[in-house]
Structure formats: structure tokens, C-alpha cells
PDB file of C-alpha atoms in Angstrom:
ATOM      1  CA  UNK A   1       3.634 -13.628  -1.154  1.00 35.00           C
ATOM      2  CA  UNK A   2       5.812 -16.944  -2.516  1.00 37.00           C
ATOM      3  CA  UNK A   3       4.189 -20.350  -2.747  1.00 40.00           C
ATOM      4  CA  UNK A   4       6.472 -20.945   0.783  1.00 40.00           C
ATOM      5  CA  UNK A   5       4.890 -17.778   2.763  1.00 45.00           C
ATOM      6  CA  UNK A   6       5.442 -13.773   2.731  1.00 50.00           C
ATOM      7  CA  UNK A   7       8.548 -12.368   1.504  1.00 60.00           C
ATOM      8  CA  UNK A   8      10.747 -10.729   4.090  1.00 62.00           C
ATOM      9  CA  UNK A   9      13.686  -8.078   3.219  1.00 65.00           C
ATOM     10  CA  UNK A  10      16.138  -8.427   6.326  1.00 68.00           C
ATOM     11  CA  UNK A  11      18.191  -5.933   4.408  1.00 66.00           C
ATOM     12  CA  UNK A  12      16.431  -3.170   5.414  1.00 69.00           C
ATOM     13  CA  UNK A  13      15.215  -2.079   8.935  1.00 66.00           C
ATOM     14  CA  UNK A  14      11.687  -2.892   9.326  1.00 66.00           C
ATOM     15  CA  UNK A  15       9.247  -0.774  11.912  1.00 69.00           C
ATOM     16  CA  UNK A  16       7.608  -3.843  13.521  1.00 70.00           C
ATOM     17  CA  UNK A  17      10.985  -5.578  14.061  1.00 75.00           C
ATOM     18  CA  UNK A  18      12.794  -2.589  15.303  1.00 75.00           C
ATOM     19  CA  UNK A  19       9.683  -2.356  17.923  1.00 67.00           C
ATOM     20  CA  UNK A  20       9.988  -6.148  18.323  1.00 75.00           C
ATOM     21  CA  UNK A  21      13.779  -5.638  19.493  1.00 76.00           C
ATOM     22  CA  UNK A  22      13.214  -2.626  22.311  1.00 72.00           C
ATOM     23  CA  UNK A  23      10.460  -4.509  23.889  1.00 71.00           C
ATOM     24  CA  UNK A  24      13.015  -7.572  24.399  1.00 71.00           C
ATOM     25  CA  UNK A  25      11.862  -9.909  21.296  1.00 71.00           C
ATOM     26  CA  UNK A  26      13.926 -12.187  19.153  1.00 73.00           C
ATOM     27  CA  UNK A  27      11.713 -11.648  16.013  1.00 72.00           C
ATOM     28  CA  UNK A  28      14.270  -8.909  14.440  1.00 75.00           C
ATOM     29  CA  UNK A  29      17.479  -8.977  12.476  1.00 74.00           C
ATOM     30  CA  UNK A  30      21.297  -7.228  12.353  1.00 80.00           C
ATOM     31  CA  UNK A  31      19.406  -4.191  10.180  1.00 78.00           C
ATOM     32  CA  UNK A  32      16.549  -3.672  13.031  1.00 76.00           C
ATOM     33  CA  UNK A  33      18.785  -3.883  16.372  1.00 81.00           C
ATOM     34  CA  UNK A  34      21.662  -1.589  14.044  1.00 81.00           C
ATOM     35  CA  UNK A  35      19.017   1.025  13.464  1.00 75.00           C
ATOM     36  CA  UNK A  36      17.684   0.439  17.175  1.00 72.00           C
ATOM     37  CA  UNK A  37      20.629   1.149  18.921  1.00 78.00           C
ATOM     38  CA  UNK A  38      21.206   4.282  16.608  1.00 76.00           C
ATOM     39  CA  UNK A  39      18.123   5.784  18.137  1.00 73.00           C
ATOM     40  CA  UNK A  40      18.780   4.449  21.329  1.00 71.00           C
ATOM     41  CA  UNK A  41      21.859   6.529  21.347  1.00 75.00           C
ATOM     42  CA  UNK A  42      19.665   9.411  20.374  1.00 68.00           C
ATOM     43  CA  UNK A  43      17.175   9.145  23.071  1.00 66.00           C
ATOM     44  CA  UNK A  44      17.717   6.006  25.224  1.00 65.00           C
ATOM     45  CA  UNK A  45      14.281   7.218  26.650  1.00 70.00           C
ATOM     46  CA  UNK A  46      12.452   5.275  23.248  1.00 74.00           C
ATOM     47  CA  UNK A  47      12.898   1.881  25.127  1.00 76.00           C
ATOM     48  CA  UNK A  48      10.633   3.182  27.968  1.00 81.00           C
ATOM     49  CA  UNK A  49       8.272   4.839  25.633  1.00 82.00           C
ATOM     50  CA  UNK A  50       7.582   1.162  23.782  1.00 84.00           C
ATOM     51  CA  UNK A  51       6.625  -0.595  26.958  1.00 86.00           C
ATOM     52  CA  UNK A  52       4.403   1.855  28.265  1.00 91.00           C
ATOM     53  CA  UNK A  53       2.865   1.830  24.800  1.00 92.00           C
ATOM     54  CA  UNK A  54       2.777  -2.042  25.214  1.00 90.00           C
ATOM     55  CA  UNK A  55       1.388  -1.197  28.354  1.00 93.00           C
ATOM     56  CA  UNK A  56      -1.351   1.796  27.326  1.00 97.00           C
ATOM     57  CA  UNK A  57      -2.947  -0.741  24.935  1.00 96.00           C
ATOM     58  CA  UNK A  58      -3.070  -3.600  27.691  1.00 96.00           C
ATOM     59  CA  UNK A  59      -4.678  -0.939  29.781  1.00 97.00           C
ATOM     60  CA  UNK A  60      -7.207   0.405  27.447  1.00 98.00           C
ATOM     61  CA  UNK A  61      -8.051  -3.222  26.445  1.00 98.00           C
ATOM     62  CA  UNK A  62      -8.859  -4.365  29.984  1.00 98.00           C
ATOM     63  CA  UNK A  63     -11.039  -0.799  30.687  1.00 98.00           C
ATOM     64  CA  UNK A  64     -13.313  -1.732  27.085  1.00 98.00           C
ATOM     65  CA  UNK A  65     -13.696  -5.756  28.055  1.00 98.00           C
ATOM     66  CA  UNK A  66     -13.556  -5.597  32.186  1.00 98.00           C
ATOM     67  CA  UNK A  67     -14.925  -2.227  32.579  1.00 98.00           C
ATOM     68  CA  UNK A  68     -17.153  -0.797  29.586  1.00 98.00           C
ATOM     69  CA  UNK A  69     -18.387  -4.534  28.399  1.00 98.00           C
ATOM     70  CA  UNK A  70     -17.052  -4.739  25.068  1.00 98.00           C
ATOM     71  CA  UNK A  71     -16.961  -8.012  23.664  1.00 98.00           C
ATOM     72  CA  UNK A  72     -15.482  -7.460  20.394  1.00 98.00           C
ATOM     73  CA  UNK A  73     -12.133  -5.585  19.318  1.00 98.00           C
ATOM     74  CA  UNK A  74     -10.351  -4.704  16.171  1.00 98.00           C
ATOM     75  CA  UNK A  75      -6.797  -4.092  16.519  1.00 97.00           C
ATOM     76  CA  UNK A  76      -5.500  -2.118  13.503  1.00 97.00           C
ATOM     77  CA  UNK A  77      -1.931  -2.082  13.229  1.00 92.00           C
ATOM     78  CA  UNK A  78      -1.140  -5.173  15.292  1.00 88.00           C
ATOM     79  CA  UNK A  79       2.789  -5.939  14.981  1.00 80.00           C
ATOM     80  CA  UNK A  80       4.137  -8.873  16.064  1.00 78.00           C
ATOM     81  CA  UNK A  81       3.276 -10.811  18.582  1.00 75.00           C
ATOM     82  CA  UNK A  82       4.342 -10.351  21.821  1.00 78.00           C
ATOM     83  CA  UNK A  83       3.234 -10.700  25.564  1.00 74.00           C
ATOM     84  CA  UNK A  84      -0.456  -9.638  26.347  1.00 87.00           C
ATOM     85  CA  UNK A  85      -1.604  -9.759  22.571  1.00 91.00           C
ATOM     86  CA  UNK A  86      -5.325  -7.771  22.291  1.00 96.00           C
ATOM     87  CA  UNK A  87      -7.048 -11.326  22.769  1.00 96.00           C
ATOM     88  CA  UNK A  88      -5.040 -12.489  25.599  1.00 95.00           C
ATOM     89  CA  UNK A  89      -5.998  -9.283  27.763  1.00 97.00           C
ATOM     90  CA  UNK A  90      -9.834  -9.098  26.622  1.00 98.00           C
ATOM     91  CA  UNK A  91     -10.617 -12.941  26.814  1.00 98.00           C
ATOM     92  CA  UNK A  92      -8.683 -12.622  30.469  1.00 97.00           C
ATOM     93  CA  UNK A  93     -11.610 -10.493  30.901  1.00 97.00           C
ATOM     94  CA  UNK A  94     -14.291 -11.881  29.002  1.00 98.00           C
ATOM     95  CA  UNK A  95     -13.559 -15.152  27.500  1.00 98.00           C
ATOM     96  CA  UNK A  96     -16.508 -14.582  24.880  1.00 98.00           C
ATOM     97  CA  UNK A  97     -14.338 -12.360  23.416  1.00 98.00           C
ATOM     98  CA  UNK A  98     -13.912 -11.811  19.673  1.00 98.00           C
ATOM     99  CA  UNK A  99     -10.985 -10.380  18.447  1.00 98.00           C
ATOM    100  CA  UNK A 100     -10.176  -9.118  14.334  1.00 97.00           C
ATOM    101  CA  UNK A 101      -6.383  -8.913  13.884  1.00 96.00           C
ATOM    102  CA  UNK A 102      -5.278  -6.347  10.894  1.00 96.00           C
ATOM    103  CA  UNK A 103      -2.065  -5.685   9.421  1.00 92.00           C
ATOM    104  CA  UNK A 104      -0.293  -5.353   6.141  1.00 88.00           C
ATOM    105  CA  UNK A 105       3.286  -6.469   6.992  1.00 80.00           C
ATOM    106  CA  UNK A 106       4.518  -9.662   5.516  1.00 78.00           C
ATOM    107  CA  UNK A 107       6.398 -10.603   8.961  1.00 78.00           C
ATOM    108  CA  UNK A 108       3.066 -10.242  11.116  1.00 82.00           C
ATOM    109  CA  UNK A 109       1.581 -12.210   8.338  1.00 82.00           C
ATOM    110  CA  UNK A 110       4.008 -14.942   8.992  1.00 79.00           C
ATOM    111  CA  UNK A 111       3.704 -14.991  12.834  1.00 79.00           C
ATOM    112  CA  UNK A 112      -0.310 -14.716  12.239  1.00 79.00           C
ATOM    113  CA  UNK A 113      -0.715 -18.007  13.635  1.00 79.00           C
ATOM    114  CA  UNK A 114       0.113 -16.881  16.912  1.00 77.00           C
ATOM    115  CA  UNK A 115      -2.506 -14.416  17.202  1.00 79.00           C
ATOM    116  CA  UNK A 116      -5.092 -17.226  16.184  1.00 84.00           C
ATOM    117  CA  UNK A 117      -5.444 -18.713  19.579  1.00 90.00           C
ATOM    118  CA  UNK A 118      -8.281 -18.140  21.308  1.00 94.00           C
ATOM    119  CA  UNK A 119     -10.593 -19.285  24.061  1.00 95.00           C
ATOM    120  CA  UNK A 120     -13.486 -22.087  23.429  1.00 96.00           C
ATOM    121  CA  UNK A 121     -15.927 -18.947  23.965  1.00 97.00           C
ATOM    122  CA  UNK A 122     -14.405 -16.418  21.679  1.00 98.00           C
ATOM    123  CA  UNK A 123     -12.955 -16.183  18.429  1.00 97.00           C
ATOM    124  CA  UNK A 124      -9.678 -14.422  16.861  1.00 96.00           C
ATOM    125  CA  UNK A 125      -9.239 -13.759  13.016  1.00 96.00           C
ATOM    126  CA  UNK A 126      -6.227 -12.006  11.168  1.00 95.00           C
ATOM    127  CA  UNK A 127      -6.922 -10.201   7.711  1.00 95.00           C
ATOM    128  CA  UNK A 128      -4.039  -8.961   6.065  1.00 94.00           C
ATOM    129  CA  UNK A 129      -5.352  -5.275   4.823  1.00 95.00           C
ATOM    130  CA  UNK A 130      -3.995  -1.763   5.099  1.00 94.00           C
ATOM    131  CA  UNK A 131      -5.448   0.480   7.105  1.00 96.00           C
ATOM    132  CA  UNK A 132      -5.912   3.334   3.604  1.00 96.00           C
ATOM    133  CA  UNK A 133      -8.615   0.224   2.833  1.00 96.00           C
ATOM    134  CA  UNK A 134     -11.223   0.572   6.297  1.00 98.00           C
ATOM    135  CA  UNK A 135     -14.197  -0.594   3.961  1.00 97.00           C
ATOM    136  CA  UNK A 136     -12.188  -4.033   3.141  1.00 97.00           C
ATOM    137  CA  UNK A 137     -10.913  -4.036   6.824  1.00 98.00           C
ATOM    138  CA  UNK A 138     -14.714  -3.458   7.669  1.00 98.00           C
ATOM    139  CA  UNK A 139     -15.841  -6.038   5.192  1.00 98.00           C
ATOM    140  CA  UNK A 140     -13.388  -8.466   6.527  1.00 98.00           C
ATOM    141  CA  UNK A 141     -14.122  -8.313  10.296  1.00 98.00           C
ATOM    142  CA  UNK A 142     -17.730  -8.680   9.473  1.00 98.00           C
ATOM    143  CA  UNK A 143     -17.633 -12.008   9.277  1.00 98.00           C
ATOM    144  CA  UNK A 144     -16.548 -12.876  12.930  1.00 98.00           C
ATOM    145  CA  UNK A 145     -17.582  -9.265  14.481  1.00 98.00           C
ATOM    146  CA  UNK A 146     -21.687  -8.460  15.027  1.00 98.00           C
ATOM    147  CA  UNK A 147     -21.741  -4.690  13.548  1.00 98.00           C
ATOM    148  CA  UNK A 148     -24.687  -4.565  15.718  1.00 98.00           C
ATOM    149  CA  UNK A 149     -23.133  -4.879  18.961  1.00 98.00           C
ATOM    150  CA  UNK A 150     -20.618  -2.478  20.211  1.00 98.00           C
ATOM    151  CA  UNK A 151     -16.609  -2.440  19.240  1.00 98.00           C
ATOM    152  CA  UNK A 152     -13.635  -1.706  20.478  1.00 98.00           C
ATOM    153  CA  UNK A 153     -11.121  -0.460  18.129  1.00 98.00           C
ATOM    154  CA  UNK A 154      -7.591   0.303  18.518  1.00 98.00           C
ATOM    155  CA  UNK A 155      -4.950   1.837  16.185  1.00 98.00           C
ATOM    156  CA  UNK A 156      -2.012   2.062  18.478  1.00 96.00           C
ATOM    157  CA  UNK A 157       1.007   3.747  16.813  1.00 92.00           C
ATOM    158  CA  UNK A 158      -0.303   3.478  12.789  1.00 94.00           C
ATOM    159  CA  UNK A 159      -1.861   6.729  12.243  1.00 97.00           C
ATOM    160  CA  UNK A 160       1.385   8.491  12.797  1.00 94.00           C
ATOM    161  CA  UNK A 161       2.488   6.636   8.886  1.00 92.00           C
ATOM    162  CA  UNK A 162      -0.529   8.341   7.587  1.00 95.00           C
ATOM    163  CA  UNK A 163       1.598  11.469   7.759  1.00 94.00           C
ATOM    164  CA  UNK A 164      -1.274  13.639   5.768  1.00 95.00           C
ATOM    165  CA  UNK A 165      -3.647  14.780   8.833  1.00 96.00           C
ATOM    166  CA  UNK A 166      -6.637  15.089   6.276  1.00 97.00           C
ATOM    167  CA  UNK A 167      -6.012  11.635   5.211  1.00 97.00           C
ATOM    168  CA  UNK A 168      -5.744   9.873   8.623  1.00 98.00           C
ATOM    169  CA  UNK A 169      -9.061  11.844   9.925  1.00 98.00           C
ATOM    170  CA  UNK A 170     -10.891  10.889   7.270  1.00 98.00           C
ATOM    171  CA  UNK A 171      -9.783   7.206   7.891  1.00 98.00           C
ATOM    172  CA  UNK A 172     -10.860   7.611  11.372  1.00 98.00           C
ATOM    173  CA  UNK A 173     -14.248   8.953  10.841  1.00 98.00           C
ATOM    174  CA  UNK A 174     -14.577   6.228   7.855  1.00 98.00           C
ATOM    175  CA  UNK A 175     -14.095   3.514  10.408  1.00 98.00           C
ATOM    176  CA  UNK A 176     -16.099   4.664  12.936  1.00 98.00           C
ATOM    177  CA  UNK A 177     -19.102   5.273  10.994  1.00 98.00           C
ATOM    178  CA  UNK A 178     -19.480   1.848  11.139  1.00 98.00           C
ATOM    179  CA  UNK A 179     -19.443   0.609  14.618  1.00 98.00           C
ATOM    180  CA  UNK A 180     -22.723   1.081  16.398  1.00 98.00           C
ATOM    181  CA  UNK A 181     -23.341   3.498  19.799  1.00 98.00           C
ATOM    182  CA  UNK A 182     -21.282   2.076  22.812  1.00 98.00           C
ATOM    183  CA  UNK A 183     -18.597   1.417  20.735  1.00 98.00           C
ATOM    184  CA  UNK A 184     -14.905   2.839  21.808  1.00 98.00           C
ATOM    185  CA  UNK A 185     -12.072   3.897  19.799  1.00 98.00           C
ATOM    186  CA  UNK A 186      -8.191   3.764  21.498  1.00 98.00           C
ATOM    187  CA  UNK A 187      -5.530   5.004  19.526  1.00 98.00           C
ATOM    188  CA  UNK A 188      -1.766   7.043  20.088  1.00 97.00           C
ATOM    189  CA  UNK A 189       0.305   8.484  17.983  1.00 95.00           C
ATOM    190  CA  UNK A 190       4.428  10.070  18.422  1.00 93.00           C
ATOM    191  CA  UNK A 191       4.860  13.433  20.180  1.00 94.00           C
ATOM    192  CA  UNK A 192       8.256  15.490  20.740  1.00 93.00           C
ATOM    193  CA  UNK A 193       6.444  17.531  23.682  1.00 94.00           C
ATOM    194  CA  UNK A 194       8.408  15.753  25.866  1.00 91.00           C
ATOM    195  CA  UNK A 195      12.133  15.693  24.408  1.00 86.00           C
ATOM    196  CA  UNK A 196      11.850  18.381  21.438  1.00 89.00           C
ATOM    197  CA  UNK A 197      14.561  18.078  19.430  1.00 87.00           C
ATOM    198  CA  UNK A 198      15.783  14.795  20.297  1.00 82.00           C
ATOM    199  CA  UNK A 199      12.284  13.410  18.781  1.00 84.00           C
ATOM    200  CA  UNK A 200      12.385  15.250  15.848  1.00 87.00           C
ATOM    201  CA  UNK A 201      16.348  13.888  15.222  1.00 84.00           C
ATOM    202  CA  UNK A 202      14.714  10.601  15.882  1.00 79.00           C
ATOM    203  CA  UNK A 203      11.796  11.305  13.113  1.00 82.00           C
ATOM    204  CA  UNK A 204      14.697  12.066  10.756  1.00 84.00           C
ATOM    205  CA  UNK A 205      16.947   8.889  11.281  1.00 77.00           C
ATOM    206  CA  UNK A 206      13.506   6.481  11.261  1.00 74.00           C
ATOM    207  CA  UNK A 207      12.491   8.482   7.841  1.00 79.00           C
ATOM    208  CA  UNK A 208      16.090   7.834   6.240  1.00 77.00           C
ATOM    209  CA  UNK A 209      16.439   4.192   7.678  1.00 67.00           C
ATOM    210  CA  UNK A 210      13.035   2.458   7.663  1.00 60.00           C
ATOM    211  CA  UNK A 211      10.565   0.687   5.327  1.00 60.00           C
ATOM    212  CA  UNK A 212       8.001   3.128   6.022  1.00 68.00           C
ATOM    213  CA  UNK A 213       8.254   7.465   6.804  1.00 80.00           C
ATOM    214  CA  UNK A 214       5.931   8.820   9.977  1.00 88.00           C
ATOM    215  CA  UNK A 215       5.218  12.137  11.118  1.00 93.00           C
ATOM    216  CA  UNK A 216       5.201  13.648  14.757  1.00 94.00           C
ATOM    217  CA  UNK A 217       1.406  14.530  16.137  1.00 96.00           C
ATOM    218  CA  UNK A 218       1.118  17.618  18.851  1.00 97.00           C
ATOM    219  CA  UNK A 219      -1.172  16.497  21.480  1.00 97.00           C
ATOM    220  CA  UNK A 220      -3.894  19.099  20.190  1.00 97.00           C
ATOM    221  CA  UNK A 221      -3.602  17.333  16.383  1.00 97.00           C
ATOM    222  CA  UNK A 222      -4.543  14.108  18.153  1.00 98.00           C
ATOM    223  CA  UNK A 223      -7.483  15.468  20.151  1.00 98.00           C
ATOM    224  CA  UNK A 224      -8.749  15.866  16.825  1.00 98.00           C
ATOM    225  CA  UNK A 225      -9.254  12.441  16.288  1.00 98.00           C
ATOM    226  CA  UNK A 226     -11.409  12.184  18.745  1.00 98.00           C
ATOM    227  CA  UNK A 227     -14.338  14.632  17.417  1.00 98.00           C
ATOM    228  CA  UNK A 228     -17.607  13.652  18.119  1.00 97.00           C
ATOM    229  CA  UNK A 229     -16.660  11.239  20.851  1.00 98.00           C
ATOM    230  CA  UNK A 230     -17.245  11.344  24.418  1.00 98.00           C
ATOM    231  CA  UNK A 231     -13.723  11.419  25.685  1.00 98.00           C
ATOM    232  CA  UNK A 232     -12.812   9.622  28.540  1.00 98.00           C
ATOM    233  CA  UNK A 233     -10.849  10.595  31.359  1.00 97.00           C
ATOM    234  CA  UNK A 234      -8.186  11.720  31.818  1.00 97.00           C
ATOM    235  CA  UNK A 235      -8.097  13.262  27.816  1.00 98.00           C
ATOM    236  CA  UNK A 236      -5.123  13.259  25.406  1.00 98.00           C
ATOM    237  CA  UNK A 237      -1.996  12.478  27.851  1.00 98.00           C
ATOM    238  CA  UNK A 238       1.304  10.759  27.554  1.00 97.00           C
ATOM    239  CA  UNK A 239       0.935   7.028  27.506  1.00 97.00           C
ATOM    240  CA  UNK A 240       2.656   6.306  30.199  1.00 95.00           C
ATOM    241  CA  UNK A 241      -0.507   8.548  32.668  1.00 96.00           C
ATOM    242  CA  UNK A 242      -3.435   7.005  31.028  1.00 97.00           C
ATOM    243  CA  UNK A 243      -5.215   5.382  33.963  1.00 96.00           C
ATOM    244  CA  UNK A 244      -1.702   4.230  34.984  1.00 92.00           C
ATOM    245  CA  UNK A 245      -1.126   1.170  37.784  1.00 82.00           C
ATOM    246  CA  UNK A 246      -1.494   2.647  41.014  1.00 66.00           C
ATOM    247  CA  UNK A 247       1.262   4.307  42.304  1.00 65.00           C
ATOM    248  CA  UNK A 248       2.863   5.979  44.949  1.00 64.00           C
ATOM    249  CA  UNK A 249       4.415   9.230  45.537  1.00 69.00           C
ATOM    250  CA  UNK A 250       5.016  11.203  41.760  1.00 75.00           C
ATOM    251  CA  UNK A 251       3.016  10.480  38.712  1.00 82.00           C
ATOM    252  CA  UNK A 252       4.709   7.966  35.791  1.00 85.00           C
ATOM    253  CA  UNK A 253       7.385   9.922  33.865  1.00 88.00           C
ATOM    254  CA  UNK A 254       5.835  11.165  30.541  1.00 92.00           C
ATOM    255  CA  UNK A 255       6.838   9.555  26.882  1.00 92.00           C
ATOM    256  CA  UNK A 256       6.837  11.153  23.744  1.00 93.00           C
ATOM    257  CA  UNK A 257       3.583   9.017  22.606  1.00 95.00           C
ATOM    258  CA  UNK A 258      -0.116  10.635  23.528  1.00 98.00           C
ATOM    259  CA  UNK A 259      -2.771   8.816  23.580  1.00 98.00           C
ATOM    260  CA  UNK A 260      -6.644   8.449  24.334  1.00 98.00           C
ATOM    261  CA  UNK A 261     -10.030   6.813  24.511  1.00 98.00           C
ATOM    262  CA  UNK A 262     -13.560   7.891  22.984  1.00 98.00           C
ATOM    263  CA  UNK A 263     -16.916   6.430  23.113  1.00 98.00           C
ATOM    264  CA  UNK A 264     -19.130   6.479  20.028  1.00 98.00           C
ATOM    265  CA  UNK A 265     -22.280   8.201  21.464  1.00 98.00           C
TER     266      UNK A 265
END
């Protein structure tokens, strides 16, 4: 970081931007929406898979603070802001609500501010960490989280850049060794169950293009994440049928992103 705030390359395309531009933002450059459309073009389906990822972790949030009774979250991962940020959906909830912000990108670290707001009950604090640290993301949340209590934590779309299985398991189980009983874990990762090749040529472009590489999970890879967890219904689905809005007539048309919730017995 300069003396006047986080360096930002607009040369190259940048995940959180790229994300930033299919959900309908204005926090992305030429690079981002180029790279964008490319995929678009590829599988115009990826637009629909952000927002009901947007929408899975607005979902999941609601279930821990209106549902389950959490009353603390950390959101690993977070991107930039946007519309129902972790802290606006649980303090909607439960006002009380404590929220721990983590990311390593320069441009969230810049729009960090935003996340800061927060109810007169509740609290919201950002630390810039990656997520290969969890003891100094642990560390840091301590001070506004109560390890005591239980925890929500979230890591929507991030373990898919720890492209190692091994790695991102043991990163898992490293976080949630900490959080006490009660505590649930929310988290989804890129399929191409859905739209095969068409993912995969997706994977490719993203790998050549982007500031970071990310691998493809099968549904049965990411139900390993979940060991030693009492997983919630429905399981490991597409994003878009976890606990969706009621509707009527068919089901929500899957997206290649599966997803799920466990509670730390």
C-alpha cells in the first residue's frame, strides 16, 4: 500500500471487479467488463450464476441470524461491496449483530469503509488477511468476535483459488477448530455439472486472463468440506436450490456453483 491508499492495476482483469460488473456494479474497469463479456459469450448463463450466488449467501445469512441465532459472522472472501453486504442481512435480523470482514484485495481494501457501517447494537470490522493465514484471520476477529459464543462463517466462492484440495481442507478444518459448538460454516465453490465443457472453457479463459487461477470442485469434492458437520438440508446443491424463495410450479434452474451449510456439533 502507498502513503495515498492500496495500489490498484486496472491493466489487468481483476476477479472481484469482473464479479462487481455481472452483478450490475460500477466498481470495475475496460480490462474487467473486456474479460466479462468474453465469458459471457462463452456461457451467458455466468450472469445468473453470480446473483444467485449473491443471493445463496443472503439466504444462508438470514437462516444463521433469523433462524439458528447466530450473532456473530465472519465473511472470508468478501469482495466488494454491493447490495445486502453480510451485516446488512444479519443486523436486519438481529441488530446485535457482529460482523468480521476479511479479504486480501487492495480494491476491497479501498471500499472497506463501506462495509464499516453498522447498527448502534452491533459492530463490523475489516482485516485485510488471506485466507492461507486462518490463525491471523482468527487472531484478528478476536477482538470484536466472543470465541465463546457461536459463529457463523462463510467463504463464498474463495476456496475454489485454493486449487490444491489438501490445502483448502486443511484450511477449513484449521478454521473451524476454533469456533465453539453451535457454530455454522456456509461456503460454495465452481462446478461444470451443469454446462460441462462450457465451464471448463470458462476455467481456461479466467486462468489465462485474471489476477488469480481457480479450479472447478465436483459436488462430491465439496461435500468433503463439510466432514464432521451436521449438514443441513437440503445437502450439497446448486446455489440457486438452497432453501430457494418460494416458488411456484418447477424448481430454480441449476448454476454451475454448489454450495452448503454445516453446524459444528
Amino acid at each position: 500500500m502507498s502513503e495515498h491508499g492500496p495500489e490498484i492495476d486496472t491493466s489487468v482483469s481483476h476477479v472481484a471487479r469482473i464479479w462487481n460488473y455481472w452483478l450490475g456494479g460500477k466498481d470495475n474497469y475496460p480490462v474487467d467488463r473486456e474479460v466479462g463479456d468474453q465469458i459471457l459469450e462463452l456461457l451467458p448463463d455466468v450472469a445468473r450464476l453470480a446473483r444467485a450466488s449473491r443471493l445463496f449467501l443472503n439466504r444462508a445469512v438470514w437462516y444463521m441470524a433469523a433462524e439458528a441465532g447466530i450473532r456473530q459472522f465472519i465473511d472470508i472472501g468478501t469482495g466488494l461491496p454491493t447490495v445486502d453486504n453480510t451485516h446488512e442481512v444479519a443486523q436486519r435480523a438481529a441488530p446485535e449483530s457482529r460482523i468480521v470482514y476479511v479479504d486480501n484485495d487492495p480494491l476491497v481494501l479501498a471500499h472497506a469503509q463501506a462495509l464499516l457501517t453498522s447498527t448502534p447494537e452491533g459492530a463490523t470490522a475489516y482485516i485485510d488477511a488471506d485466507l492461507r493465514e486462518p490463525e491471523l484471520i482468527l487472531a484478528g476477529a478476536a477482538a470484536t468476535l466472543d470465541f465463546s459464543r457461536p459463529i457463523g462463517l462463510t467463504l463464498m466462492g474463495i476456496l475454489e483459488f485454493i486449487t490444491d484440495d489438501a490445502e483448502a481442507q486443511s484450511i477449513v478444518r484449521r478454521l473451524l477448530a476454533a469456533l465453539p459448538s453451535g457454530s455454522h460454516f456456509a461456503m460454495y465453490d465452481g462446478t461444470n455439472v451443469i454446462h460441462g465443457a462450457a465451464s471448463d472453457r470458462i476455467v481456461e479463459l479466467w486462468n489465462a486472463e485474471g489476477n488469480a487461477g481457480l479450479v472447478l470442485r465436483s459436488p462430491e469434492r465439496i461435500a468433503r468440506f463439510f466432514d464432521g458437520l451436521e449438514l443441513l438440508e437440503p445437502g450439497v446443491v446448486s446455489v440457486a436450490r438452497w432453501r430457494p424463495e418460494v416458488t411456484v410450479g418447477e424448481p430454480p434452474e441449476e448454476v454451475d456453483a454448489f454450495c452448503g451449510m454445516g453446524r459444528k456439533p
